[in-house]
mmCIF file of C-alpha atoms in Angstrom:
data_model
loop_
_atom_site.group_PDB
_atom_site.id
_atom_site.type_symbol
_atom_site.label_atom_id
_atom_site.label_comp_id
_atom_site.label_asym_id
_atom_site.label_seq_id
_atom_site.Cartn_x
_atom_site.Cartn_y
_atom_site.Cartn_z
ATOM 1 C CA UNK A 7 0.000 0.000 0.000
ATOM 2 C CA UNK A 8 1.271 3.536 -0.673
ATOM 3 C CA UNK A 9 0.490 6.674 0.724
ATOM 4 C CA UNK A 10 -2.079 8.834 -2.228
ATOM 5 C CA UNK A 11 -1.940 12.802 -2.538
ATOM 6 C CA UNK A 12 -5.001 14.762 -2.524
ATOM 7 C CA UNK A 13 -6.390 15.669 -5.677
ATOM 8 C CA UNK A 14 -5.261 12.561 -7.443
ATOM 9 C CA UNK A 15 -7.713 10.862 -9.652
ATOM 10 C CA UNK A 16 -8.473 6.956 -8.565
ATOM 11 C CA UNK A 17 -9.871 4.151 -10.174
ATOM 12 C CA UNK A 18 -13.071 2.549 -7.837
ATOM 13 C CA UNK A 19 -11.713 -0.995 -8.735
ATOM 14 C CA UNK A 20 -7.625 -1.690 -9.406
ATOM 15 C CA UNK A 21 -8.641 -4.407 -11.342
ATOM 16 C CA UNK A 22 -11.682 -5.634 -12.768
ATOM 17 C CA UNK A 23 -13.538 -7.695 -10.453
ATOM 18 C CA UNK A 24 -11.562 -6.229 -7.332
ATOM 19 C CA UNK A 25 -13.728 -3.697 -5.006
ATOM 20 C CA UNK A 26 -11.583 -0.732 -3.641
ATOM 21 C CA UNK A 27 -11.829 0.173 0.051
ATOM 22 C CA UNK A 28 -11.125 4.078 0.323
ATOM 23 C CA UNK A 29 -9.661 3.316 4.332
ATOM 24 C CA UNK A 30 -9.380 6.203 6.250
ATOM 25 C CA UNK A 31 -6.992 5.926 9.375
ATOM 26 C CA UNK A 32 -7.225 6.978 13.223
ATOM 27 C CA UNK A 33 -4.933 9.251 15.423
ATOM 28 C CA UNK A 34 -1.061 8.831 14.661
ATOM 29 C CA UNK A 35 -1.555 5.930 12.156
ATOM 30 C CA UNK A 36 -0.897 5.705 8.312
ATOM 31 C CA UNK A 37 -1.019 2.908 5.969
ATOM 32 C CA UNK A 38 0.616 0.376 8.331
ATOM 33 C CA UNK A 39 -3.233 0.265 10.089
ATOM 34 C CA UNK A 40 -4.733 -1.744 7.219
ATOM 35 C CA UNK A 41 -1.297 -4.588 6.849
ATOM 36 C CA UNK A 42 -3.088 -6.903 8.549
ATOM 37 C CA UNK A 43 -6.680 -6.075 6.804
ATOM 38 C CA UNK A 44 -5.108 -6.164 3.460
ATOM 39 C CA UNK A 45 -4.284 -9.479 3.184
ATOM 40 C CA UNK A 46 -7.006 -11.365 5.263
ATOM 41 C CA UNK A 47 -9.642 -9.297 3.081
ATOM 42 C CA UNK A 48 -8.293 -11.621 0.127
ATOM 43 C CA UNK A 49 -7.939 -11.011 -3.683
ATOM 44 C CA UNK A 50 -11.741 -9.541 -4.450
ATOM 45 C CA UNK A 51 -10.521 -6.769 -2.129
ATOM 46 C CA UNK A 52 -8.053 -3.635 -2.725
ATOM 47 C CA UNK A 53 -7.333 -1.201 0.071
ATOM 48 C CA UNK A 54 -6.685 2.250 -0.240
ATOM 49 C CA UNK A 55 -5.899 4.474 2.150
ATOM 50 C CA UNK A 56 -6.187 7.706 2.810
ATOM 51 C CA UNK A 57 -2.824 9.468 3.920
ATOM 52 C CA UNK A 58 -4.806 11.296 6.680
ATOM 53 C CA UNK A 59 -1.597 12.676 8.661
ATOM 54 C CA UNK A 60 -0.794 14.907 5.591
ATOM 55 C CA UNK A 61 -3.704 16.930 6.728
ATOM 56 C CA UNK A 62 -3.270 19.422 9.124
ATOM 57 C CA UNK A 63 -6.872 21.223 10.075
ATOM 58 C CA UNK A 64 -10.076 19.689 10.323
ATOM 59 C CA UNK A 65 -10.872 20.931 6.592
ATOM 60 C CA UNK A 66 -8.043 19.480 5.112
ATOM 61 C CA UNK A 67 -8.792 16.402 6.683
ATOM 62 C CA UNK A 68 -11.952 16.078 4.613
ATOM 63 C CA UNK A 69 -10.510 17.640 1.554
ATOM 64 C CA UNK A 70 -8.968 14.854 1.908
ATOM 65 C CA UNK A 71 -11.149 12.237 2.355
ATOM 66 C CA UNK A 72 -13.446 13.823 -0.803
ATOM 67 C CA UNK A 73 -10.104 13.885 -2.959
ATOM 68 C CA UNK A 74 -9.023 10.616 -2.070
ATOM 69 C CA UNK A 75 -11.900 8.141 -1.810
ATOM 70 C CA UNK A 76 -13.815 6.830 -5.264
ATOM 71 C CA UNK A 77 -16.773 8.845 -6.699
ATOM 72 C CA UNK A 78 -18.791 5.932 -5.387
ATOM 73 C CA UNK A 79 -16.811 4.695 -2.306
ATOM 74 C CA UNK A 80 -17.269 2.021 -0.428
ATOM 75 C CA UNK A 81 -16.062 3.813 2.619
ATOM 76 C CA UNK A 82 -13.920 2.620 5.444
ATOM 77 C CA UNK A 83 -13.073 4.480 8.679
ATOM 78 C CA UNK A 84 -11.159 3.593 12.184
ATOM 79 C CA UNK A 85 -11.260 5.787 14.994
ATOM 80 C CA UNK A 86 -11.145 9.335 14.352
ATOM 81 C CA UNK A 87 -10.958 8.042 10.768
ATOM 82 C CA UNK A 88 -14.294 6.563 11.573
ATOM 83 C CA UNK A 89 -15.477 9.964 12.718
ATOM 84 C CA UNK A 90 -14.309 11.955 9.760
ATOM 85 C CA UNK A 91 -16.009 9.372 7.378
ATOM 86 C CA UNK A 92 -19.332 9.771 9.081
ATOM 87 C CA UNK A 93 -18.910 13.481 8.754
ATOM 88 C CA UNK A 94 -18.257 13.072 5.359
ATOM 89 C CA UNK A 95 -20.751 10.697 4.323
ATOM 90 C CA UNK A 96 -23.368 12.873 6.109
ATOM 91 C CA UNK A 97 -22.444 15.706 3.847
ATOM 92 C CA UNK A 98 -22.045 13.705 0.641
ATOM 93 C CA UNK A 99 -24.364 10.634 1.247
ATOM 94 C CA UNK A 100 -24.243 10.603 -3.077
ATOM 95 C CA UNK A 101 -20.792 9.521 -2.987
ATOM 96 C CA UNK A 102 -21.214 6.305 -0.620
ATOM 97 C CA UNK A 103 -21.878 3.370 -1.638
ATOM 98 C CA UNK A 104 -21.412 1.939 1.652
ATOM 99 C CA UNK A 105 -19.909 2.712 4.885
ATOM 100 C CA UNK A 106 -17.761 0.781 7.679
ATOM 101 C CA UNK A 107 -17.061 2.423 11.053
ATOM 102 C CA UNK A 108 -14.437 0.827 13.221
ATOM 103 C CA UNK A 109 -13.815 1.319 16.752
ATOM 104 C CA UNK A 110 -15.994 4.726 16.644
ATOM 105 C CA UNK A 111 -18.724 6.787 18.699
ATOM 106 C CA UNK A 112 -20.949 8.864 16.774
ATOM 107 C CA UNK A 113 -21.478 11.053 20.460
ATOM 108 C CA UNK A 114 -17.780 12.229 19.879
ATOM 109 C CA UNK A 115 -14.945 11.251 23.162
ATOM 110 C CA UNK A 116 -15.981 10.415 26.297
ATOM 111 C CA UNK A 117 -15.324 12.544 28.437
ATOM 112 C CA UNK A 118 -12.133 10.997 30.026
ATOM 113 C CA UNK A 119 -10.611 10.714 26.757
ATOM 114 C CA UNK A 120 -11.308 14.563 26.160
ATOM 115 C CA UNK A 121 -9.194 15.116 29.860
ATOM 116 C CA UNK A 122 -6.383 12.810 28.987
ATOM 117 C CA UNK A 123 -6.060 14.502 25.479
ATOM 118 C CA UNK A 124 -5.885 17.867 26.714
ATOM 119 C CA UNK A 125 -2.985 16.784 29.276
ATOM 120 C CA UNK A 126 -1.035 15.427 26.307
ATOM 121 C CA UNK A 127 -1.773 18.409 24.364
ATOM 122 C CA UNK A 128 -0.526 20.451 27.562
ATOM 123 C CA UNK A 129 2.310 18.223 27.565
ATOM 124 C CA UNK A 130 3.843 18.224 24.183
ATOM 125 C CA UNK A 131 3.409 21.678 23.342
ATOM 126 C CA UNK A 132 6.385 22.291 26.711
ATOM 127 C CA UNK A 133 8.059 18.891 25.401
ATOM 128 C CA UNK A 134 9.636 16.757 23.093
ATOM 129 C CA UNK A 135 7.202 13.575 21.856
ATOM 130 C CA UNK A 136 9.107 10.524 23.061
ATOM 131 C CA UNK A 137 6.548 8.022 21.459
ATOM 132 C CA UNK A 138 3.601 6.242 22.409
ATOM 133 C CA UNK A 139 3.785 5.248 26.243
ATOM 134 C CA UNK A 140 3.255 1.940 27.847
ATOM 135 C CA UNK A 141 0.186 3.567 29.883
ATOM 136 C CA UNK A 142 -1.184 4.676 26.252
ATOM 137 C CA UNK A 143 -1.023 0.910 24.959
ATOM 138 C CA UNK A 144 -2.850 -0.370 27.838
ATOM 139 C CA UNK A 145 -5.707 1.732 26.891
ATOM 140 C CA UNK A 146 -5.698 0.734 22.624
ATOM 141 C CA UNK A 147 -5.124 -2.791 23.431
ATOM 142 C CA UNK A 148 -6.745 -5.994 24.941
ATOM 143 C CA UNK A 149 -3.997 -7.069 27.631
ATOM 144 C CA UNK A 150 -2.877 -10.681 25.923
ATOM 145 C CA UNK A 151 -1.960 -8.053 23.438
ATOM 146 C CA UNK A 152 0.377 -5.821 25.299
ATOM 147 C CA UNK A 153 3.150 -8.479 24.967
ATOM 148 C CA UNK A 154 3.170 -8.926 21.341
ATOM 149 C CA UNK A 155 5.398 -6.992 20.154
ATOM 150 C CA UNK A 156 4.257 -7.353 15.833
ATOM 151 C CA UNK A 157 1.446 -5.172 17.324
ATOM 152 C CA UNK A 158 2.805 -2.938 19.993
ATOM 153 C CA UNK A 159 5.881 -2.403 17.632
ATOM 154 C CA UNK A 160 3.770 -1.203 14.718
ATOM 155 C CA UNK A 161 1.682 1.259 16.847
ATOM 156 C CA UNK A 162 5.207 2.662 18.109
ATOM 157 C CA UNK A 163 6.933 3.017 14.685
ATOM 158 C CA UNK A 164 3.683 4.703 13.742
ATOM 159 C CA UNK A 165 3.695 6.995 16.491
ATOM 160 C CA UNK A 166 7.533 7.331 16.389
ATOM 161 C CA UNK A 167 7.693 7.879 12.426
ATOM 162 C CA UNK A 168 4.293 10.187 12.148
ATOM 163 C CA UNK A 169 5.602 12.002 15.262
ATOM 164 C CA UNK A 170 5.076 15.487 17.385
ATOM 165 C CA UNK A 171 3.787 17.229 14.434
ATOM 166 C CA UNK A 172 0.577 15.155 13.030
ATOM 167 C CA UNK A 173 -0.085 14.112 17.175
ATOM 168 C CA UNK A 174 -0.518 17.744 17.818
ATOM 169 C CA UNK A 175 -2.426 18.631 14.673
ATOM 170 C CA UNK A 176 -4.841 15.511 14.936
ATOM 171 C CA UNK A 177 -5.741 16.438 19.081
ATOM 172 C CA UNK A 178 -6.187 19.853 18.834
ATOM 173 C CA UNK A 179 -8.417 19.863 15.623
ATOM 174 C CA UNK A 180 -10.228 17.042 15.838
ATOM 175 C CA UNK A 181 -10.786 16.946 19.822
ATOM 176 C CA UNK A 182 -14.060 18.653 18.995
ATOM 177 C CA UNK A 183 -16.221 16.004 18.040
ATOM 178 C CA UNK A 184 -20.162 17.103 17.743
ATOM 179 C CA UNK A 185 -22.933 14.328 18.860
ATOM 180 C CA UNK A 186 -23.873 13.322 15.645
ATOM 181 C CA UNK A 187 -26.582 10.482 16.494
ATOM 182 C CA UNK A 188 -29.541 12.834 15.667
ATOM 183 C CA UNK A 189 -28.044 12.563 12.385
ATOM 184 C CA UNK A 190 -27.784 9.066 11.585
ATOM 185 C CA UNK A 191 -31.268 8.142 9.863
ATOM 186 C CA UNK A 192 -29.950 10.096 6.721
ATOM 187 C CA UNK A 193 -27.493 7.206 6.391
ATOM 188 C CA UNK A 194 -29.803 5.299 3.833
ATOM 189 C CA UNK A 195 -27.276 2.503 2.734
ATOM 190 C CA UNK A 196 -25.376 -0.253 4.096
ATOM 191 C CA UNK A 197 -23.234 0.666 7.108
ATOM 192 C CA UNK A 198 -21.530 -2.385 9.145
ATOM 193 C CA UNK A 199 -20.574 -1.145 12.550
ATOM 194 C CA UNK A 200 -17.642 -2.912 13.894
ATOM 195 C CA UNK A 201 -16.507 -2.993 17.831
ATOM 196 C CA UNK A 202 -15.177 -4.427 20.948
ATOM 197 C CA UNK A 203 -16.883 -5.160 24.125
ATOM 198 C CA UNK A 204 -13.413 -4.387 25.558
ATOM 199 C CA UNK A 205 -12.296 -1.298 23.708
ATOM 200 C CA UNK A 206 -11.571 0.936 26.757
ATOM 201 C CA UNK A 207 -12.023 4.430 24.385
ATOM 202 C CA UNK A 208 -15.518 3.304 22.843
ATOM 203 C CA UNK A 209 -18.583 2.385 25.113
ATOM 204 C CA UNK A 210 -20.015 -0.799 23.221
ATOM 205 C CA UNK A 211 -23.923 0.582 24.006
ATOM 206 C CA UNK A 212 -23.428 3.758 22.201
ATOM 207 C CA UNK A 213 -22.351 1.232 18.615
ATOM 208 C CA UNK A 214 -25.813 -0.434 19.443
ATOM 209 C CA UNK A 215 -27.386 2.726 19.581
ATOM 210 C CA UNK A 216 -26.102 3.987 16.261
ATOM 211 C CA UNK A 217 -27.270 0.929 14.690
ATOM 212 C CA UNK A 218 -30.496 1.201 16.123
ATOM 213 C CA UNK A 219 -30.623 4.588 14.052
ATOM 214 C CA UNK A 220 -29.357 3.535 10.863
ATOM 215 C CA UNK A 221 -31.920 2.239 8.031
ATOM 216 C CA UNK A 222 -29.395 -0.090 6.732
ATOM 217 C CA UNK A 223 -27.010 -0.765 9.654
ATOM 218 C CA UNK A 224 -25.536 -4.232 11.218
ATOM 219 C CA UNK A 225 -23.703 -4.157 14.204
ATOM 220 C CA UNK A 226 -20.882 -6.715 14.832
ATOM 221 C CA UNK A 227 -19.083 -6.502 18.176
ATOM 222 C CA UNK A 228 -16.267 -8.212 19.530
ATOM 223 C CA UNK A 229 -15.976 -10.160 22.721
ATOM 224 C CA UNK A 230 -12.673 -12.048 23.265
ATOM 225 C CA UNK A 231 -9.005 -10.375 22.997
ATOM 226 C CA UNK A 232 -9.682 -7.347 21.267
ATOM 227 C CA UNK A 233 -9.164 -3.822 22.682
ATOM 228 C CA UNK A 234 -9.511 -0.638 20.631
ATOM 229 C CA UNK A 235 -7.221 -1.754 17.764
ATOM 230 C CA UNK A 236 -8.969 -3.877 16.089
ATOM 231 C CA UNK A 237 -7.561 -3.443 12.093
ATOM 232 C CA UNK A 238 -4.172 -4.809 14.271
ATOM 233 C CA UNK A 239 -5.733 -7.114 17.317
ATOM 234 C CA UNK A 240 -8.394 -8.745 15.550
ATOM 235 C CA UNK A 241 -7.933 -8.486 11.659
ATOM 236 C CA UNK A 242 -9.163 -11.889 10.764
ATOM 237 C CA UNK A 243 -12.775 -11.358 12.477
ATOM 238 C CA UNK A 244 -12.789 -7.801 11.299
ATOM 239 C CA UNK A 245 -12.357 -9.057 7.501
ATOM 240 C CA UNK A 246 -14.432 -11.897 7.777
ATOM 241 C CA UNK A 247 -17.429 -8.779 9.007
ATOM 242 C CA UNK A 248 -16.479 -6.454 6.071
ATOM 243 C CA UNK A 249 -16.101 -9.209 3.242
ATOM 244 C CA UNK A 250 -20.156 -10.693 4.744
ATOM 245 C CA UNK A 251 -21.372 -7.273 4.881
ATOM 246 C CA UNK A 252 -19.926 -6.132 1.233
ATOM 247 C CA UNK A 253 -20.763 -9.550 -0.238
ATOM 248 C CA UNK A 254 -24.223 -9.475 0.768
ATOM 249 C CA UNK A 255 -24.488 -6.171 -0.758
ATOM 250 C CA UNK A 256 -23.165 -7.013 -4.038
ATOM 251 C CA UNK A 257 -24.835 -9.707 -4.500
ATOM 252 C CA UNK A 258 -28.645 -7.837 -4.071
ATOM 253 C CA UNK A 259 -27.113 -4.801 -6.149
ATOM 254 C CA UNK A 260 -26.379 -7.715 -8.733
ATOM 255 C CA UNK A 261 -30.607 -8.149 -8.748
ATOM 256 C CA UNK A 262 -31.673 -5.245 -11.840
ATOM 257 C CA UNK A 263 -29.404 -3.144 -9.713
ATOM 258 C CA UNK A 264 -31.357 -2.876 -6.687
ATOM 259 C CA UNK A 265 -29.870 -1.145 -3.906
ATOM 260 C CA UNK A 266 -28.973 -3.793 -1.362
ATOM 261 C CA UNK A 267 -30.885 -4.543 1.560
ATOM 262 C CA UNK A 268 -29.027 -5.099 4.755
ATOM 263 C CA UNK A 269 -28.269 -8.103 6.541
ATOM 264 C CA UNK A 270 -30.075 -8.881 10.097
ATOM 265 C CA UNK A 271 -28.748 -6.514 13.260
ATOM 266 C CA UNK A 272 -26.077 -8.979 14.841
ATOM 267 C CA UNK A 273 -23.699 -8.717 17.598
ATOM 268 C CA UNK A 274 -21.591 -12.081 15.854
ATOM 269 C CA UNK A 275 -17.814 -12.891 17.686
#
């Protein structure tokens, strides 16, 4: 995977028969996210991503999402990525074709995330940015995943690569997050909903009560060993969800090119 500038023109499939993913990353994370994903998604599958960390405001952030996804994009967002893609695909619901939100609460940070972001904020603008912290990991990842160092490693050359810079631009303008669950029942196509009952940054009931909102929504949430990460902790389970959910919808948009209906609400492991 390489990184895309804005304003470049993309293909929706690389090749015919393969669907293109526009992937859209969270806080301090480039296309290193998805190198898990990639692969277990399997051949029908291409993922793009979205360099998000070459933005540096809030409105180049969606620039950049607009600029880099398809025309018709079958959307896919972790995190704050997540986030931005909702707010994107609220204000251009023409140019989705379907939507995935990972690891996302459409009510914005709790609370005690907001607190411990403004203390790192607080922080690095008086200091250098030494990397992600052990106290940081415990809070993105289940614990039989703070010892395995393919993940923890990744998330640190992330953090240690993307650096001061994007960490700083990425708080500060996206710390602001506006509830937008009022919102949701515009969403009329597919949108798979992907969590952990263990993600310490997401509550699990506000993902169930997005889905209850959304016309065309299933909900698949994660019960054993995953923690916020998932595109890293549980990549297997996360692209067996996507390839159902996007299979299922191809398949009934295959019928006289009726727009597909979604599958039932589920909370599958």
């Amino acid at each position: 995977m390489s990184d895309t500038t804005p304003g470049s023109t993309l293909p929706e499939c690389t090749t015919e028969g393969t669907t293109r993913l526009d992937c859209i990353p969270g806080t301090l994370c480039d296309a290193r996210l998805w190198s898990r994903l990639a692969p277990a998604m399997g051949e029908a599958f291409h993922v793009q991503h979205v360099p998000l960390h070459q933005a540096r405001t809030r409105a180049q952030m969606q620039s950049m999402i607009a600029s880099c996804s398809a025309p018709q994009a079958h959307l896919v967002g972790f995190s704050l990525g997540a986030y931005l893609a909702l707010e994107h695909a609220l204000a251009h619901p023409q140019r989705v074709k379907s939507l995935t939100l990972i690891a996302n609460s459409a009510q914005g940070l709790l609370p005690a995330e907001i607190a411990a972001r403004q203390r790192i904020v607080a922080m690095l603008e008086r200091n250098a940015y030494a990397g992600i912290t052990r106290q940081r990991l415990r809070e993105l990842l289940h614990p039989s995943h703070l010892d395995d160092v393919a993940i923890t490693g990744l998330i640190q050359q992330m953090g240690l690569d993307l650096g001061k810079d994007v960490l700083l631009a990425q708080f500060i303008t996206t710390i602001n997050r506006p509830d937008l669950m009022a919102r949701l029942p515009e969403l009329d196509f597919p949108v798979l909903i992907v969590g952990a009952e263990d993600d310490k940054l997401v509550n699990p009931d506000d993902l169930r009560a997005m889905a209850a909102r959304m016309p065309q929504a299933t909900l698949h949430l994660l019960k054993d060993n995953t923690g916020h990460m998932i595109p890293l902790e549980a990549p297997g389970a996360l692209a067996q969800a996507m390839r159902a959910h996007l299979e299922a919808m191809g398949n009934f948009n295959d019928n006289d090119g009726h727009r597909a209906m979604p599958p039932p609400l589920s909370q599958n492991q």
